[in-house]
């Protein structure tokens, strides 16, 4: 009996060591997975219309793209997804500008041409700096529409929790990064390992502004049920699901114009 136990205990010990090593690797590599951080040359942004920088309290400057709104029109403040960068938001901003909205997008530290490394705190710092910039431009709080896509929905929710924005639009939102980790790697203890958590579901109940959630019904990255769950937690939310849409095409086609229409009117029930 003793001869059987020893090999079994050794096998269990080896499995435990391998599992611990896997947890350590996941902990060390998680930010490279959450933030793929595409880069671009600074020359592609500098001295182009609409592009500029905003300063962070850390002393770094991050890039922004700004199209002022016509008098009395809302300004959409947009936070992009984890595989995107500021340069790719120009077309979205111009499409919203074409229907009479202002637009502001800010880069995350370590993304695009901006220095630094992305973290949850760093993304919040960029977002708040952008909103401070907008205040300095004379944009009224009641004219600000917070907007986030995928990763950026967690940033938008935190800005709403801090009291920014008169309404909010979330495209393909997740409930929390911990929930995403559990979904992606269900055999690992994501609740113990995750450093950047973005707990949107926990924050939602304390956000009183109108919220619109747009989610593709065939989203293979963030399941549509996460969007529906969030919609039930916000005090004032409407969920619009798009048949046949996946994670990256939910705003394709006429989606950007529809986004603008919904952002400015449908949240009020008109």
CSV table of C-alpha atoms in Angstrom, one decimal:
chain,number,residue,atom,x,y,z
A,1,UNK,CA,0.0,0.0,0.0
A,2,UNK,CA,2.9,2.4,0.9
A,3,UNK,CA,4.4,1.7,-2.5
A,4,UNK,CA,1.2,2.8,-4.3
A,5,UNK,CA,0.9,6.0,-2.2
A,6,UNK,CA,4.3,7.3,-2.9
A,7,UNK,CA,4.0,7.5,-6.7
A,8,UNK,CA,0.5,8.9,-6.3
A,9,UNK,CA,1.7,11.6,-3.9
A,10,UNK,CA,4.5,12.4,-6.3
A,11,UNK,CA,2.1,12.7,-9.2
A,12,UNK,CA,-0.2,15.0,-7.3
A,13,UNK,CA,2.8,17.1,-6.2
A,14,UNK,CA,4.0,17.5,-9.8
A,15,UNK,CA,0.5,18.4,-10.9
A,16,UNK,CA,0.3,21.0,-8.1
A,17,UNK,CA,3.6,22.5,-9.1
A,18,UNK,CA,2.6,22.6,-12.8
A,19,UNK,CA,-0.7,24.3,-11.9
A,20,UNK,CA,1.1,26.8,-9.7
A,21,UNK,CA,3.5,27.6,-12.5
A,22,UNK,CA,0.6,28.1,-14.9
A,23,UNK,CA,-1.0,30.5,-12.5
A,24,UNK,CA,2.3,32.4,-12.1
A,25,UNK,CA,2.6,32.7,-15.9
A,26,UNK,CA,-0.9,33.9,-16.3
A,27,UNK,CA,-0.4,36.5,-13.5
A,28,UNK,CA,2.8,37.8,-15.1
A,29,UNK,CA,1.4,37.8,-18.7
A,30,UNK,CA,-2.2,39.0,-18.1
A,31,UNK,CA,-1.6,42.7,-19.1
A,32,UNK,CA,0.0,41.7,-22.4
A,33,UNK,CA,-3.2,39.7,-23.0
A,34,UNK,CA,-5.6,42.4,-21.9
A,35,UNK,CA,-3.7,45.2,-23.7
A,36,UNK,CA,-2.3,44.1,-27.0
A,37,UNK,CA,-1.4,47.8,-27.4
A,38,UNK,CA,-0.9,48.4,-31.2
A,39,UNK,CA,1.6,51.1,-31.9
A,40,UNK,CA,2.0,53.8,-34.5
A,41,UNK,CA,4.6,56.4,-35.4
A,42,UNK,CA,4.2,59.8,-33.8
A,43,UNK,CA,4.5,61.5,-37.2
A,44,UNK,CA,1.2,59.9,-38.3
A,45,UNK,CA,-0.6,61.9,-35.6
A,46,UNK,CA,1.4,65.1,-35.0
A,47,UNK,CA,0.3,68.3,-36.8
A,48,UNK,CA,-2.8,66.7,-38.3
A,49,UNK,CA,-6.2,68.4,-37.9
A,50,UNK,CA,-8.0,67.3,-34.7
A,51,UNK,CA,-5.0,65.6,-33.1
A,52,UNK,CA,-3.2,66.9,-30.1
A,53,UNK,CA,-2.2,65.8,-26.6
A,54,UNK,CA,-3.5,66.0,-23.0
A,55,UNK,CA,-1.3,66.0,-20.0
A,56,UNK,CA,-1.6,63.4,-17.2
A,57,UNK,CA,-0.8,63.9,-13.6
A,58,UNK,CA,2.2,61.6,-14.0
A,59,UNK,CA,3.8,64.0,-16.3
A,60,UNK,CA,3.2,62.0,-19.5
A,61,UNK,CA,1.2,63.4,-22.4
A,62,UNK,CA,-1.2,61.1,-24.2
A,63,UNK,CA,-2.7,61.8,-27.6
A,64,UNK,CA,-6.3,62.8,-28.3
A,65,UNK,CA,-8.5,63.5,-31.3
A,66,UNK,CA,-11.1,66.2,-31.0
A,67,UNK,CA,-13.8,67.5,-33.3
A,68,UNK,CA,-15.8,70.3,-31.6
A,69,UNK,CA,-19.5,70.1,-31.6
A,70,UNK,CA,-21.8,72.7,-33.2
A,71,UNK,CA,-23.3,75.1,-30.7
A,72,UNK,CA,-25.8,73.3,-28.4
A,73,UNK,CA,-25.0,69.8,-29.8
A,74,UNK,CA,-23.7,66.8,-27.7
A,75,UNK,CA,-20.1,65.7,-27.7
A,76,UNK,CA,-19.4,62.0,-27.7
A,77,UNK,CA,-16.3,61.1,-25.5
A,78,UNK,CA,-15.2,57.7,-26.8
A,79,UNK,CA,-12.9,55.0,-25.2
A,80,UNK,CA,-11.8,52.4,-27.7
A,81,UNK,CA,-11.3,48.7,-27.5
A,82,UNK,CA,-8.1,46.8,-26.5
A,83,UNK,CA,-7.0,46.0,-30.0
A,84,UNK,CA,-7.7,49.5,-31.4
A,85,UNK,CA,-5.8,52.7,-31.2
A,86,UNK,CA,-6.5,56.4,-31.5
A,87,UNK,CA,-5.7,56.7,-35.2
A,88,UNK,CA,-8.4,54.2,-36.0
A,89,UNK,CA,-11.1,56.4,-34.2
A,90,UNK,CA,-10.8,59.3,-36.7
A,91,UNK,CA,-13.3,57.7,-39.1
A,92,UNK,CA,-15.8,57.1,-36.3
A,93,UNK,CA,-15.4,60.6,-35.1
A,94,UNK,CA,-15.9,62.1,-38.6
A,95,UNK,CA,-19.0,60.0,-39.1
A,96,UNK,CA,-20.5,61.3,-35.9
A,97,UNK,CA,-19.4,64.8,-36.9
A,98,UNK,CA,-21.3,64.4,-40.2
A,99,UNK,CA,-24.5,64.0,-38.3
A,100,UNK,CA,-23.9,67.1,-36.1
A,101,UNK,CA,-22.1,65.7,-33.0
A,102,UNK,CA,-18.8,66.6,-31.4
A,103,UNK,CA,-16.3,63.9,-30.8
A,104,UNK,CA,-13.3,63.3,-28.4
A,105,UNK,CA,-11.2,60.2,-28.2
A,106,UNK,CA,-8.1,59.8,-26.0
A,107,UNK,CA,-5.3,57.3,-26.3
A,108,UNK,CA,-4.3,54.9,-23.5
A,109,UNK,CA,-0.8,55.0,-22.1
A,110,UNK,CA,1.4,52.6,-24.1
A,111,UNK,CA,-1.0,52.6,-27.1
A,112,UNK,CA,-0.5,54.2,-30.5
A,113,UNK,CA,2.2,56.9,-30.2
A,114,UNK,CA,1.6,57.6,-26.5
A,115,UNK,CA,4.2,56.8,-23.9
A,116,UNK,CA,3.8,54.6,-20.8
A,117,UNK,CA,2.3,51.2,-20.1
A,118,UNK,CA,-1.4,50.4,-20.0
A,119,UNK,CA,-3.0,49.6,-16.7
A,120,UNK,CA,-6.6,50.0,-15.3
A,121,UNK,CA,-5.5,53.1,-13.3
A,122,UNK,CA,-3.6,54.5,-16.4
A,123,UNK,CA,-6.7,54.2,-18.6
A,124,UNK,CA,-8.8,56.0,-16.0
A,125,UNK,CA,-6.2,58.7,-15.8
A,126,UNK,CA,-6.3,59.2,-19.6
A,127,UNK,CA,-10.1,59.3,-19.6
A,128,UNK,CA,-10.3,61.9,-16.8
A,129,UNK,CA,-7.6,64.0,-18.4
A,130,UNK,CA,-9.6,64.0,-21.6
A,131,UNK,CA,-12.8,65.0,-19.8
A,132,UNK,CA,-10.9,67.8,-18.1
A,133,UNK,CA,-9.7,69.0,-21.5
A,134,UNK,CA,-13.3,69.0,-22.7
A,135,UNK,CA,-14.3,71.1,-19.7
A,136,UNK,CA,-11.5,73.6,-20.6
A,137,UNK,CA,-13.1,73.8,-24.1
A,138,UNK,CA,-16.3,75.1,-22.5
A,139,UNK,CA,-18.3,71.9,-23.1
A,140,UNK,CA,-21.1,71.7,-20.6
A,141,UNK,CA,-21.5,68.5,-18.5
A,142,UNK,CA,-25.0,68.0,-19.7
A,143,UNK,CA,-23.7,67.9,-23.3
A,144,UNK,CA,-21.3,65.0,-22.8
A,145,UNK,CA,-22.2,61.5,-23.9
A,146,UNK,CA,-19.8,58.9,-22.6
A,147,UNK,CA,-19.1,56.0,-25.0
A,148,UNK,CA,-17.0,52.9,-24.8
A,149,UNK,CA,-16.4,49.9,-26.9
A,150,UNK,CA,-15.3,46.5,-25.5
A,151,UNK,CA,-12.4,47.2,-23.1
A,152,UNK,CA,-13.4,50.9,-23.2
A,153,UNK,CA,-16.8,50.2,-21.7
A,154,UNK,CA,-15.1,49.6,-18.4
A,155,UNK,CA,-13.4,53.0,-18.7
A,156,UNK,CA,-16.7,54.7,-19.6
A,157,UNK,CA,-18.5,53.1,-16.6
A,158,UNK,CA,-15.8,54.3,-14.2
A,159,UNK,CA,-16.1,57.9,-15.6
A,160,UNK,CA,-19.9,57.7,-15.1
A,161,UNK,CA,-19.4,56.5,-11.6
A,162,UNK,CA,-17.1,59.5,-11.0
A,163,UNK,CA,-20.0,61.8,-12.1
A,164,UNK,CA,-19.0,62.6,-15.7
A,165,UNK,CA,-21.5,62.5,-18.6
A,166,UNK,CA,-25.2,63.0,-18.9
A,167,UNK,CA,-25.7,59.7,-20.7
A,168,UNK,CA,-23.7,56.7,-21.8
A,169,UNK,CA,-23.5,54.3,-24.7
A,170,UNK,CA,-21.7,50.9,-24.2
A,171,UNK,CA,-20.9,48.8,-27.3
A,172,UNK,CA,-20.1,45.1,-26.6
A,173,UNK,CA,-19.7,45.6,-22.9
A,174,UNK,CA,-18.4,43.0,-20.4
A,175,UNK,CA,-19.5,42.6,-16.8
A,176,UNK,CA,-16.0,42.6,-15.4
A,177,UNK,CA,-12.5,41.6,-16.4
A,178,UNK,CA,-12.6,38.9,-13.8
A,179,UNK,CA,-15.7,37.4,-15.5
A,180,UNK,CA,-13.9,37.6,-18.9
A,181,UNK,CA,-10.9,35.8,-17.4
A,182,UNK,CA,-13.1,33.1,-16.0
A,183,UNK,CA,-14.7,32.7,-19.4
A,184,UNK,CA,-11.4,32.5,-21.3
A,185,UNK,CA,-9.4,30.4,-18.8
A,186,UNK,CA,-12.0,28.6,-16.6
A,187,UNK,CA,-9.5,26.3,-15.0
A,188,UNK,CA,-7.6,29.3,-13.4
A,189,UNK,CA,-8.7,31.3,-10.3
A,190,UNK,CA,-9.2,34.6,-12.2
A,191,UNK,CA,-10.7,36.3,-9.1
A,192,UNK,CA,-7.4,35.8,-7.3
A,193,UNK,CA,-5.1,36.5,-10.3
A,194,UNK,CA,-6.6,39.5,-12.0
A,195,UNK,CA,-4.9,42.9,-11.3
A,196,UNK,CA,-7.0,45.0,-13.6
A,197,UNK,CA,-10.6,44.2,-12.8
A,198,UNK,CA,-12.9,46.8,-14.4
A,199,UNK,CA,-15.9,45.7,-12.2
A,200,UNK,CA,-18.7,47.4,-14.3
A,201,UNK,CA,-21.4,45.2,-13.0
A,202,UNK,CA,-20.7,46.1,-9.4
A,203,UNK,CA,-20.7,49.8,-10.3
A,204,UNK,CA,-23.8,49.9,-12.5
A,205,UNK,CA,-26.4,50.1,-9.7
A,206,UNK,CA,-24.9,53.5,-8.6
A,207,UNK,CA,-25.0,55.1,-12.0
A,208,UNK,CA,-28.2,57.1,-12.4
A,209,UNK,CA,-27.7,58.5,-16.0
A,210,UNK,CA,-29.5,56.9,-19.0
A,211,UNK,CA,-27.5,54.1,-20.5
A,212,UNK,CA,-27.8,52.5,-23.9
A,213,UNK,CA,-26.1,49.1,-24.5
A,214,UNK,CA,-25.5,47.9,-28.1
A,215,UNK,CA,-24.4,44.2,-28.4
A,216,UNK,CA,-24.0,41.8,-31.3
A,217,UNK,CA,-26.1,38.7,-30.8
A,218,UNK,CA,-23.3,36.5,-32.3
A,219,UNK,CA,-20.5,38.2,-30.3
A,220,UNK,CA,-17.8,35.5,-29.9
A,221,UNK,CA,-15.5,37.5,-27.6
A,222,UNK,CA,-17.9,39.1,-25.1
A,223,UNK,CA,-21.2,37.1,-25.0
A,224,UNK,CA,-24.4,39.0,-25.5
A,225,UNK,CA,-25.6,37.8,-22.1
A,226,UNK,CA,-23.1,40.0,-20.5
A,227,UNK,CA,-24.6,43.0,-22.2
A,228,UNK,CA,-28.1,41.9,-21.1
A,229,UNK,CA,-26.9,41.3,-17.5
A,230,UNK,CA,-25.4,44.8,-17.3
A,231,UNK,CA,-28.6,46.3,-18.7
A,232,UNK,CA,-30.6,44.8,-15.8
A,233,UNK,CA,-28.2,46.3,-13.3
A,234,UNK,CA,-28.2,50.0,-14.4
A,235,UNK,CA,-31.2,51.9,-13.0
A,236,UNK,CA,-32.0,53.4,-16.4
A,237,UNK,CA,-30.8,51.3,-19.3
A,238,UNK,CA,-31.9,50.1,-22.7
A,239,UNK,CA,-30.4,47.1,-24.4
A,240,UNK,CA,-30.3,46.9,-28.2
A,241,UNK,CA,-29.0,43.6,-29.6
A,242,UNK,CA,-28.0,43.3,-33.3
A,243,UNK,CA,-29.0,40.1,-35.0
A,244,UNK,CA,-26.1,38.4,-36.9
A,245,UNK,CA,-23.5,40.9,-35.5
A,246,UNK,CA,-20.2,39.7,-34.0
A,247,UNK,CA,-17.8,41.5,-31.7
A,248,UNK,CA,-16.0,43.6,-34.3
A,249,UNK,CA,-18.8,44.4,-36.8
A,250,UNK,CA,-21.7,45.6,-34.5
A,251,UNK,CA,-21.3,49.2,-35.7
A,252,UNK,CA,-20.4,48.4,-39.3
A,253,UNK,CA,-22.6,49.5,-42.3
A,254,UNK,CA,-25.0,52.1,-41.1
A,255,UNK,CA,-24.1,51.3,-37.4
A,256,UNK,CA,-22.3,54.6,-36.8
A,257,UNK,CA,-25.2,56.7,-37.9
A,258,UNK,CA,-27.5,54.6,-35.9
A,259,UNK,CA,-25.2,54.9,-32.9
A,260,UNK,CA,-25.4,58.7,-33.2
A,261,UNK,CA,-29.2,58.7,-33.5
A,262,UNK,CA,-29.6,56.4,-30.5
A,263,UNK,CA,-27.1,58.3,-28.4
A,264,UNK,CA,-28.8,61.6,-28.9
A,265,UNK,CA,-32.4,60.6,-28.9
A,266,UNK,CA,-33.4,57.1,-28.0
A,267,UNK,CA,-32.0,57.3,-24.5
A,268,UNK,CA,-34.7,59.8,-23.7
A,269,UNK,CA,-37.3,57.5,-25.1
A,270,UNK,CA,-38.0,59.5,-28.2
